[in-house]
XYZ file of C-alpha atoms in Angstrom:
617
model
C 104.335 68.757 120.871
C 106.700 65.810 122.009
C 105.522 62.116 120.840
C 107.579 59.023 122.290
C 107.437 55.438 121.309
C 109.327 53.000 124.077
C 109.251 49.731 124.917
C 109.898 49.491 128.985
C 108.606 50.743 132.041
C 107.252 54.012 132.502
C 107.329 56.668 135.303
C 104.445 56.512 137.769
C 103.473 60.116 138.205
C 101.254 61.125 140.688
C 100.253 65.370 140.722
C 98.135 64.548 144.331
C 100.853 66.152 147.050
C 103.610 66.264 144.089
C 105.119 69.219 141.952
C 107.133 68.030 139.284
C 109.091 69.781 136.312
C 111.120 67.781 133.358
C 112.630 69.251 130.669
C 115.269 69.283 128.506
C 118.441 71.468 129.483
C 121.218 72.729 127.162
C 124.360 74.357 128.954
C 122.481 76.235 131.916
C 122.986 79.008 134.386
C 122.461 78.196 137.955
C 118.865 77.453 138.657
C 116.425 79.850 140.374
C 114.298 77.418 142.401
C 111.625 78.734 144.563
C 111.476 78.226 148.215
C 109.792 75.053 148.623
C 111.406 73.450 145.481
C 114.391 70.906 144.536
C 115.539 70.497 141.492
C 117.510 67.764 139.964
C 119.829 67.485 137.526
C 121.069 64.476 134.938
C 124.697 66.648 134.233
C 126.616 68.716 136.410
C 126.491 71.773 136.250
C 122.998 71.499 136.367
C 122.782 70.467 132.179
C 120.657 67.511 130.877
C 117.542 66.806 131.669
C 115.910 67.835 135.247
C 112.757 67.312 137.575
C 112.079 69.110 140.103
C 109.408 68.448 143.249
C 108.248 70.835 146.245
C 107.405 69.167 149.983
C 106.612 66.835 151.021
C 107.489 64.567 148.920
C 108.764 60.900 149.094
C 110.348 59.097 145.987
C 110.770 55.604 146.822
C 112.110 53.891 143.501
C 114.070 55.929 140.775
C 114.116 53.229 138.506
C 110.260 53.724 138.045
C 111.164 57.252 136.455
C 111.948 57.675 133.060
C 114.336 60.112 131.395
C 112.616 61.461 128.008
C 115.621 60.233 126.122
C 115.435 56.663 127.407
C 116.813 55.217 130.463
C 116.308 55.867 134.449
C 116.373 58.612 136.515
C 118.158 55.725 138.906
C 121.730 56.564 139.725
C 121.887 59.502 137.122
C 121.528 62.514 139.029
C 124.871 64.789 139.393
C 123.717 68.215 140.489
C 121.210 69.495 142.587
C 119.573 73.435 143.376
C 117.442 73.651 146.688
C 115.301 76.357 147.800
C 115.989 78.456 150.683
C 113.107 76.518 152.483
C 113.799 73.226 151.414
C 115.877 70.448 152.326
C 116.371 66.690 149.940
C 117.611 63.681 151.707
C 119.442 61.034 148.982
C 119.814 57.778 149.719
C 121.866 55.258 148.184
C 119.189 52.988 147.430
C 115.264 52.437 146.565
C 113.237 52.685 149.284
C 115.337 54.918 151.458
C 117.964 52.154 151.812
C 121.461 52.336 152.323
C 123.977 55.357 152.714
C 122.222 58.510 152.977
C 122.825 62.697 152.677
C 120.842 65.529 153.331
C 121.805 69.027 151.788
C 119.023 72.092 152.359
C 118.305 75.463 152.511
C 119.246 78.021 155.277
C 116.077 79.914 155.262
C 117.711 83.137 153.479
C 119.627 81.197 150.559
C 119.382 78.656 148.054
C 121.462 75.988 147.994
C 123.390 74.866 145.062
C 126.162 71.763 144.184
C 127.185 71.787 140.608
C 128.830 68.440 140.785
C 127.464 65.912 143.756
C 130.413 63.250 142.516
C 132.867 65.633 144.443
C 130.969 64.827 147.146
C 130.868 61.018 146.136
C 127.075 61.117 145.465
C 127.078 61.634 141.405
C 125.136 59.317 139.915
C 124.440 57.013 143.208
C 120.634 58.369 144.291
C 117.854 55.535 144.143
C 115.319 57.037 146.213
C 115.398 60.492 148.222
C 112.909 62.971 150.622
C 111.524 66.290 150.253
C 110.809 68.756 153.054
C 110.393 71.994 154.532
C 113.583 73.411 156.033
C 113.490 73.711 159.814
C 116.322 76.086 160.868
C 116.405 76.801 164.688
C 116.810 80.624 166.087
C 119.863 81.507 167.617
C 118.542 80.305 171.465
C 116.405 77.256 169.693
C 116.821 73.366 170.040
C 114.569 71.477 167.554
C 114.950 67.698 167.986
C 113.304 65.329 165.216
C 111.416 62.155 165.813
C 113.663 60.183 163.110
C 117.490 60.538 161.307
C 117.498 63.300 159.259
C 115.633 65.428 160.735
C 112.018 63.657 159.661
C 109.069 62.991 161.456
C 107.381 65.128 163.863
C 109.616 68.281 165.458
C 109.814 69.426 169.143
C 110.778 73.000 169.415
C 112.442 74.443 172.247
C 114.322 77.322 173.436
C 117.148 78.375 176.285
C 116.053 77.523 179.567
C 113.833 74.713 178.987
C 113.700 71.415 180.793
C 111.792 68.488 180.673
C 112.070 65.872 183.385
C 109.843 63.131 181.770
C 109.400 62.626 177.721
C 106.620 60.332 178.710
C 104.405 63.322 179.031
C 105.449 65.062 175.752
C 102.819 63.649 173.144
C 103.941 63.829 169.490
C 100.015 61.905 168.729
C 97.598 59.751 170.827
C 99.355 57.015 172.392
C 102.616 57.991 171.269
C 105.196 60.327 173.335
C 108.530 61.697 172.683
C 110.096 58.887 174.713
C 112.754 57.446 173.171
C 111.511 58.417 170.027
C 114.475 61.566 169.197
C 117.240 60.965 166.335
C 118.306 63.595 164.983
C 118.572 67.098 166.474
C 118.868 71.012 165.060
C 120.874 73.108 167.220
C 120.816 76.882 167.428
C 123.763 78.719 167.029
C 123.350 80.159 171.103
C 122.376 77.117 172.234
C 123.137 73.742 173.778
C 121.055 70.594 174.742
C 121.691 67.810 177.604
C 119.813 64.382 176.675
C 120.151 62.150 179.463
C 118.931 58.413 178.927
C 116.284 58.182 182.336
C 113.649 60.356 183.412
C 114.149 62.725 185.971
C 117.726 63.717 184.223
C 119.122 59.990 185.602
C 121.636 57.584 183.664
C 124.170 58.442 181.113
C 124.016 61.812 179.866
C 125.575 63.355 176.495
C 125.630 67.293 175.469
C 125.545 68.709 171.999
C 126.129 72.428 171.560
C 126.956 74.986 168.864
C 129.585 77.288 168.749
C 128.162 80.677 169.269
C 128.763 81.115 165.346
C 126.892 78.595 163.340
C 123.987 76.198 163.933
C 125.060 72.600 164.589
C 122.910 69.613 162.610
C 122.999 66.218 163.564
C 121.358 64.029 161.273
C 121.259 61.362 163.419
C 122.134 60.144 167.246
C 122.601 56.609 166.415
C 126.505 56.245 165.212
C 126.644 57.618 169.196
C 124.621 55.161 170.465
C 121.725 58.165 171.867
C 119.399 57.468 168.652
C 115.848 56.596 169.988
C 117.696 56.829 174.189
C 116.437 59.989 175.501
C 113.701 60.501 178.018
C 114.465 63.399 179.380
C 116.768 66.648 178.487
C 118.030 70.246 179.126
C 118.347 73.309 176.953
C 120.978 76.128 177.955
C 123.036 78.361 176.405
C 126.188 77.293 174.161
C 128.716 78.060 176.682
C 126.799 76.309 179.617
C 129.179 74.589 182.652
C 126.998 71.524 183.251
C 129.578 71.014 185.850
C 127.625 73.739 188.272
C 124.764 72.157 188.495
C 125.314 69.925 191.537
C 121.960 68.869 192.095
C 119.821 68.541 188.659
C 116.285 69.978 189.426
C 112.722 68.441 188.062
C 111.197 71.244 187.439
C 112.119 74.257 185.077
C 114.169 77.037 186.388
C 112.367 80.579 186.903
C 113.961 83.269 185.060
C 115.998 85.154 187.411
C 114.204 89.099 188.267
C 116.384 91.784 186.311
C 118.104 93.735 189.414
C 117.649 97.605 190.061
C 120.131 99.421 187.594
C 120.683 96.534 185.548
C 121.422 97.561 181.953
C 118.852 94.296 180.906
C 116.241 96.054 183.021
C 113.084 96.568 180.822
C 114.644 95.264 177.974
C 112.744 92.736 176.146
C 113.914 88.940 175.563
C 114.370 87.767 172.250
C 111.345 87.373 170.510
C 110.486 83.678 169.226
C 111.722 82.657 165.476
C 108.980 83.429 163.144
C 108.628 81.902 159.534
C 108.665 84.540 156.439
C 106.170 86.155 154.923
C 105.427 82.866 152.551
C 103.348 84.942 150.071
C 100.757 83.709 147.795
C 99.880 80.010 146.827
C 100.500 78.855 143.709
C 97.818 77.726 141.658
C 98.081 74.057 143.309
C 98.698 75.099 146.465
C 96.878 76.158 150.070
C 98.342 78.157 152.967
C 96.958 77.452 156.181
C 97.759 80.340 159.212
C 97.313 80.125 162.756
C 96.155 83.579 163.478
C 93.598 86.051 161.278
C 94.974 88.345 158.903
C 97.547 85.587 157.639
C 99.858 85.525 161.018
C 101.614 83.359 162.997
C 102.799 79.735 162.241
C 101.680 78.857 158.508
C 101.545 75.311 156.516
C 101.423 74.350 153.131
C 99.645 71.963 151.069
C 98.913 70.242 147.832
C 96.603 69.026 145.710
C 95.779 65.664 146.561
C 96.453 65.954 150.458
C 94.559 64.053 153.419
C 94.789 65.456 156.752
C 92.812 63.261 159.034
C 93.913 64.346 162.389
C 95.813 68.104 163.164
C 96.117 66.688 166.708
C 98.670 65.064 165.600
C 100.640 68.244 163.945
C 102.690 70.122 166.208
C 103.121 73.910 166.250
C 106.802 74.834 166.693
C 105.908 75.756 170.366
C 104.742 72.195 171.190
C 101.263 72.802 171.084
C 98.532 70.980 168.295
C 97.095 72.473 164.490
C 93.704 71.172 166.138
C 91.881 74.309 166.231
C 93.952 76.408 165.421
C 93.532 77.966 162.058
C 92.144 80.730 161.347
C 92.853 82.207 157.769
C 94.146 80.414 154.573
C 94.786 81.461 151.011
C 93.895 79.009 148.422
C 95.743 78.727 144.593
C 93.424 79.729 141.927
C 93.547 75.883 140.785
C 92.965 74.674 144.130
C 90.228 73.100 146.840
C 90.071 72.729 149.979
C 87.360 71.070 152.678
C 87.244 71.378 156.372
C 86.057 69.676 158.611
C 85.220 70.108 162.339
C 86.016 66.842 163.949
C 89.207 64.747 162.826
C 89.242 61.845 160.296
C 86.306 64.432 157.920
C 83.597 64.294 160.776
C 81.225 66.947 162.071
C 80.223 69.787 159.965
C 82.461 70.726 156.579
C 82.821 73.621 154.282
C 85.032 74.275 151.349
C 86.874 77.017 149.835
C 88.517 77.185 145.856
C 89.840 78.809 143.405
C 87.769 79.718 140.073
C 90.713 79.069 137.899
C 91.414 82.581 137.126
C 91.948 84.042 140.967
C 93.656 82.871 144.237
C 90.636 83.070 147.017
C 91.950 84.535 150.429
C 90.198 84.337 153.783
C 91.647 86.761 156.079
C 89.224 85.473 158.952
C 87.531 82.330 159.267
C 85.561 83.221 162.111
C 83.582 85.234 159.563
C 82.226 81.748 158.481
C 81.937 80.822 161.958
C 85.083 78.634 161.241
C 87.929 80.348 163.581
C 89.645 78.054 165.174
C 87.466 75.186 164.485
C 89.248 72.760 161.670
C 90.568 69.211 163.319
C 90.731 67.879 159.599
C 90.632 68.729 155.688
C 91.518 67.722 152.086
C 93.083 69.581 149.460
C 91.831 68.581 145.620
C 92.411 70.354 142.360
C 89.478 72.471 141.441
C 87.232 71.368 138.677
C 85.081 73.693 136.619
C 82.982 73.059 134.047
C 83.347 75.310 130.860
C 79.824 76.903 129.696
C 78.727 73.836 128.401
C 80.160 71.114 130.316
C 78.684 69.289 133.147
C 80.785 67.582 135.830
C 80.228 64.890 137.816
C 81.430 63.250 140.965
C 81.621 60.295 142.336
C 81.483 61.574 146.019
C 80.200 64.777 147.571
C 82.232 68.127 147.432
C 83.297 67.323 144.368
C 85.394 63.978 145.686
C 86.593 60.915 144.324
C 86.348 60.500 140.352
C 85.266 62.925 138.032
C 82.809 62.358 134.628
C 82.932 65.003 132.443
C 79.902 65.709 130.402
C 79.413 67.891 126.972
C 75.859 69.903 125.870
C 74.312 66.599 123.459
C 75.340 63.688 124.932
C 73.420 61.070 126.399
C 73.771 58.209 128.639
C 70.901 55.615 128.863
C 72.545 53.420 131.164
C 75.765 54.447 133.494
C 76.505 50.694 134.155
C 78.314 51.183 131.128
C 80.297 53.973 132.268
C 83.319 52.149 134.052
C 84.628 54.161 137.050
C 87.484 51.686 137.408
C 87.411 48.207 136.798
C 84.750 46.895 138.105
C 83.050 49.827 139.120
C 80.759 51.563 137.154
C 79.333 54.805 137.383
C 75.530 53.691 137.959
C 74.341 55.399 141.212
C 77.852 56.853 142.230
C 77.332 60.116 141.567
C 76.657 62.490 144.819
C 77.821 66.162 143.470
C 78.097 68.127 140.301
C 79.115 71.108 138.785
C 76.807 72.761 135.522
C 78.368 75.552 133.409
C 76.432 78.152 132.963
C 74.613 77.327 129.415
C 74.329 73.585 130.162
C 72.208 71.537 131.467
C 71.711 68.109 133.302
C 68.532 65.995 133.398
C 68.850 62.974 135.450
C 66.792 59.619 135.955
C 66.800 56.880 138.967
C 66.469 54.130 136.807
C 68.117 53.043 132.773
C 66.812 54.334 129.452
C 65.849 57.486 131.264
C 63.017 55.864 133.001
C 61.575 56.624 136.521
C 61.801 59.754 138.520
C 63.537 62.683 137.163
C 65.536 65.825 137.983
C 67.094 68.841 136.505
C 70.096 70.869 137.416
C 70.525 73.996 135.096
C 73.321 76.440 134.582
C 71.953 80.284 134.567
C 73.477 82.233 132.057
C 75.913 83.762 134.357
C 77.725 81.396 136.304
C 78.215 77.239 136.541
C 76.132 75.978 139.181
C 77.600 73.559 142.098
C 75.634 71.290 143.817
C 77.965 70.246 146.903
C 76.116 67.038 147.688
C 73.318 65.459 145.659
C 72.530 63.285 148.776
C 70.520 66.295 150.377
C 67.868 66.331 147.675
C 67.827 62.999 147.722
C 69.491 62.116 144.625
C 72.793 61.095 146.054
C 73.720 58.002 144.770
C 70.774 57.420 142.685
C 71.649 58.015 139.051
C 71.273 55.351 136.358
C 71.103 57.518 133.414
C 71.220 61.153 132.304
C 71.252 63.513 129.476
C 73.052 66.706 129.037
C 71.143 69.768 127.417
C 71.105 73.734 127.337
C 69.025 75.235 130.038
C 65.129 74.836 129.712
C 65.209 71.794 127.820
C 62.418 68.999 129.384
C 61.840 65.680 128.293
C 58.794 66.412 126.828
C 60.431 68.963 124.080
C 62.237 66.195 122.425
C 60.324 63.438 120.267
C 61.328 59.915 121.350
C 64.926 58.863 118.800
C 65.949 62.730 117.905
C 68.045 64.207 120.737
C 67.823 68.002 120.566
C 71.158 69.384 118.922
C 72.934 72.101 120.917
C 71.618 75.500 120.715
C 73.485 78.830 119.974
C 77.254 79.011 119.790
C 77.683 75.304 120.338
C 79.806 72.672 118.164
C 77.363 70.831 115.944
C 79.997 67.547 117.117
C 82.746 66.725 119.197
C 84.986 67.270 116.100
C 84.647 71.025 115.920
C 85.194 71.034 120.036
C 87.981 71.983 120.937
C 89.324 70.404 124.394
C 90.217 72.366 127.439
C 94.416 72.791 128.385
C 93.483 69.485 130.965
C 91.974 67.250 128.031
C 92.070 64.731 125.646
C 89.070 63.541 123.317
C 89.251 60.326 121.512
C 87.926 59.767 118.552
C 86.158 56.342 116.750
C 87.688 57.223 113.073
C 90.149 59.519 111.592
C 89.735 62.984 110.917
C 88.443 63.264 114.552
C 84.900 61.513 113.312
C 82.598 58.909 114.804
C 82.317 58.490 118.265
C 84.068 60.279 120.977
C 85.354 60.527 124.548
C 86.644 62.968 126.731
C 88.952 62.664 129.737
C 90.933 64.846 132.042
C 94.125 64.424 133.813
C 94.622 62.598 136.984
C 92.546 59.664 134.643
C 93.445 56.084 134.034
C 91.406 54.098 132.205
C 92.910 50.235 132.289
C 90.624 48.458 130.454
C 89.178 49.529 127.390
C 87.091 46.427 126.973
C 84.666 47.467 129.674
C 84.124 51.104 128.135
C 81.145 50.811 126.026
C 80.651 53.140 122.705
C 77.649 55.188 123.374
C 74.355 53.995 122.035
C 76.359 50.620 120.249
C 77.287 47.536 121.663
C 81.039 47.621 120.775
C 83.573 48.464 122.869
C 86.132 51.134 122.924
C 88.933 48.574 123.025
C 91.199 48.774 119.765
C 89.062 51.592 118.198
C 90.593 54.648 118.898
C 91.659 56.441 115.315
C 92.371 59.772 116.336
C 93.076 61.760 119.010
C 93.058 65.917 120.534
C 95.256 66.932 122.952
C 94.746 69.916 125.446
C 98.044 72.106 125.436
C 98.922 71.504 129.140
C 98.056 67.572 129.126
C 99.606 64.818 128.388
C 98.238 61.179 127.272
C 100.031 57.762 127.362
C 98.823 55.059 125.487
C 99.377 51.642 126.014
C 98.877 48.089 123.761
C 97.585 46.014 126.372
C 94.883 46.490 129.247
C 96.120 47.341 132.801
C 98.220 50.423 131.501
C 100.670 47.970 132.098
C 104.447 49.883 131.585
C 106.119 46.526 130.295
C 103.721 46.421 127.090
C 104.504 48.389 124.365
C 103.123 52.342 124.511
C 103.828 55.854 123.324
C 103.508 59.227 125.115
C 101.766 61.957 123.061
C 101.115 65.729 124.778
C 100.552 69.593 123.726
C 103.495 71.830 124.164
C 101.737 74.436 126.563
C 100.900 76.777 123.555
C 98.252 74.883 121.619
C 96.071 71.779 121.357
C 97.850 69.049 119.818
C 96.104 67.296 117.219
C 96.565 63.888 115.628
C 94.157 63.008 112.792
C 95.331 59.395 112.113
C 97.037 57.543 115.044
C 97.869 55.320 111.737
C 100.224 57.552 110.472
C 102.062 56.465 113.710
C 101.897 52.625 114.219
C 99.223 53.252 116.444
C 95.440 53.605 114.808
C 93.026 51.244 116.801
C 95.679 49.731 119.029
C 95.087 51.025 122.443
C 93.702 49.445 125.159
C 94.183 51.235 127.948
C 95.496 54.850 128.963
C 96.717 57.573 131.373
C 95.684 61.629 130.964
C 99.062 63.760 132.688
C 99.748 66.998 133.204
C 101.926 67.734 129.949
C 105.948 68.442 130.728
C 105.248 72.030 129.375
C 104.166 72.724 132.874
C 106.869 70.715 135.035
């Protein structure tokens, strides 16, 4: 296990849409990164300490990341390794400010630079980019909506012209006029951006070589940044100089003549992706066709996609209904939905933490070619006798997770964030299969009631709570094996759990993605549990169960699942300038620490954060 005591400010990590690994590197061989990934490096020759992140991601401040040796990740990174599908964008300053330098992938082959300061870019990044490669086939012209080839894309291919950008949408309201600044070039091809419509005013080419793709990561040193309405695509070798009279509309292709040797033959099929395999366990594939064809994107956990109208398919067309087969990471969820911003009629697919789950066919749902929107979440399930709950339905929003033998008499205690508690917020769940939940509408386990029972075999999901008629209705609840009632316990004796189960929470063990907390040392008293993403701020409004104290300043001792991380802090607000300390397993076994005395820290924290541990970055 690592343990760190620091005075400073900590790294924000996020794991929503971000993949990242640090560790410690002695003298190393060149890294291995897979296609989607970037890693960086403190050292050249890729030595020191290293992160790494997969697209799309967007670091805007590198002096809010912390090396585990002390310090910033600002201005310290000297080498680099990008996958073969991946391209990084460094900028000189936070917030994508200042100078800036894109290296990526080609598609077939990683990229690697040992030493960035013979490039003069060692230790000079403050902020940088992550995203998927786009490399243009040999008769392909992708232009980019900003520098450095970000934004949205517009494909296109020999032979191509469009006389008005106006009627090019990249989203509602917005076209592709005056809106290109950067610009991919295939190696066979050439493009003619002219500043007017109708191929009027000044006019620039930019071609390749016949060899070699040509990138320009931006238009604006030439004064054509954000200029173009409309454009031409021919091949490399082109004579603009023949065409006396531009025309408006596209040219036909010219009919093959008897005898000629291109008679029959077929033109050059359209670049297609790689196979891009299986997700990883955070991950979701989305395809355009059945059976895991065509155009493909890639997602993770915690993405929002509110609108695939406004996602364009390399041939200029929309996502919006058109998907129709995914594969989803054995640790991930995902929900779609029929109209855009999560309207109409949903359904989800996940992982069960063990396997990957593959749909080769949506329209066996009834879901080909049907998804305008989605979200991607990290799947929760609830050991045998655990009971999750959540805040929204489909297992949305915050998470309370629940043990066989507790008890909560009144949820307004139960602090969501700062002020919000958990009293009627819950609207799904998840039961393991030898637990059991027994709700109430109203405190002290009063009013109407309601059980939801694991059974035996399997946990039991309830997607939304709100079609029962419980959703959003929950002031306090108990947690029990299956066919416990009310009426089998006597009023002030709480049934203890049956069977295998702990007889407390200090003989439970937590899962890889936990912490417990514990009142006293030697893991006794009270306890809490909590899973990573969590951030609990204020300790103050955390009530002890069934006491009137508070949780602030109380914590004694603490167990630590072997892929998590916690990072306790002095002061409310998890507040990186107060004083705190980073404890987390080493990714073989639970970390345990029976007196947070022994280190400086026994009933001093006030707030906290639950990570993924670095074991797994």
């Amino acid at each position: 296990m690592y343990a760190q005591f620091r005075r400073g400010r900590a790294a924000a990590i996020c794991i929503i849409a971000l993949l990242l690994f640090a560790f410690c590197a002695a003298a190393a061989d060149t890294p291995d990164p897979a296609p989607h990934q970037v890693f960086l490096f403190e050292h050249t020759y890729y030595e020191g300490e290293s992160m790494g992140f997969s697209y799309d991601n967007d670091i805007a401040d590198l002096t809010q990341w912390n090396l585990i040796s002390g310090g910033k990740w600002n201005d310290r990174i000297s080498s680099v390794s990008i996958g073969k599908d991946t391209r990084v964008t460094f900028y000189e300053h936070v917030h994508y400010g200042g100078a800036s330098i894109s290296f990526e992938g080609n598609g077939e082959n990683s990229y690697h630079i040992p030493d960035l300061h013979s490039l003069g870019w060692g230790d000079t990044v403050s902020s940088l980019k992550v995203r998927r490669t786009a490399v243009p086939g040999p008769d392909q012209v992708i232009l980019f909506e900003h520098v450095n080839y970000d934004g949205a894309a517009l494909y296109l291919t020999v032979g191509q012209d469009i006389a008005d950008l106006r009627q090019n949408m990249i989203s509602n309201g917005k076209s592709w006029n005056d809106r290109i600044s950067s610009a991919k070039i295939g190696k066979n091809a050439q493009v003619l951006l002219c500043t007017d419509i109708g191929y009027g005013g000044p006019s620039i080419p930019y071609a390749a070589d016949g060899q070699w793709i040509n990138n320009i990561p931006t238009l604006h040193p030439q004064g054509w940044g954000d200029r173009v309405s409309s454009l031409k695509v021919r091949e490399y070798n082109y004579d603009w100089t023949q065409e006396s009279e531009p025309p408006t509309e596209p040219e036909a292709p010219e009919e093959p003549k008897e005898g000629d040797p291109m008679e029959g033959v077929e033109p050059p099929a359209p670049y297609q992706p790689p196979n891009i395999g299986d997700p990883l366990f955070y991950q979701v594939f989305l395809f355009e066709k059945a059976d895991y064809g065509g155009q493909s994107l890639g997602f993770t956990y915690e993405n929002d996609i509110p609108d695939l109208t406004r996602w364009n398919l390399p041939t200029g067309e929309k996502w919006n209904d058109r998907i129709s087969s995914l594969k989803v990471g054995r640790g991930a969820r995902i929900m779609l939905y029929e109209h855009v911003n999560y309207g109409g009629a949903s359904i989800y697919f996940e992982g069960d933490g063990t396997n990957n789950y593959d749909v080769f066919d949506l329209r066996r749902y009834g879901w080909g070619d049907k998804v305008s929107s989605f979200k991607v979440r990290r799947v929760a399930n609830p050991a045998d006798n655990q009971v999750f709950l959540f805040e929204h339905e489909n297992y949305d929003g915050a998470a309370l997770c629940l043990h066989v033998g507790q008890d909560i008499p009144d949820l307004r205690q139960i602090m969501i964030t700062s002020g919000k508690n958990w009293n009627d917020k819950i609207s799904s769940l998840k039961a393991g299969k030898d637990a059991l939940v027994h709700v109430w509408t109203d405190i002290n386990y009063v009013g109407p009631s309601n059980p939801y029972s694991g059974d035996g075999q399997g946990y039991v999901a309830i997607t939304s709570l709100h079609t029962e008629g419980w959703g959003d209705k929950i002031s306090s609840l108990k947690v029990r094996t299956p066919g416990w009632t009310p009426e089998s316990e006597l009023p002030g004796q709480p049934e203890e759990p049956e069977g295998e189960q702990s007889d407390s929470w200090k003989d439970i063990e937590p899962k890889p993605y936990q912490v417990f907390f514990y009142e006293d040392v030697g893991f006794e008293g009270a306890a809490i549990g909590y899973e990573y993403d969590s951030d609990v701020k204020d300790l103050t409004k955390l009530l002890v169960l069934d006491s009137s104290n508070n949780w602030n300043d109380r914590i004694s001792s603490i167990k630590i699942g072997k892929n998590a991380k916690v990072v306790l802090y002095e002061h409310v607000g998890c507040d990186d300038r107060s004083a705190y300390i980073v404890l987390q397993g080493d990714g073989q076994s639970v970390a345990k620490y029976d007196s947070l005395h022994s280190i400086g820290w026994g009933d001093r924290v006030s707030s906290f954060k639950v990570r993924m541990s670095d074991s797994l970055r």
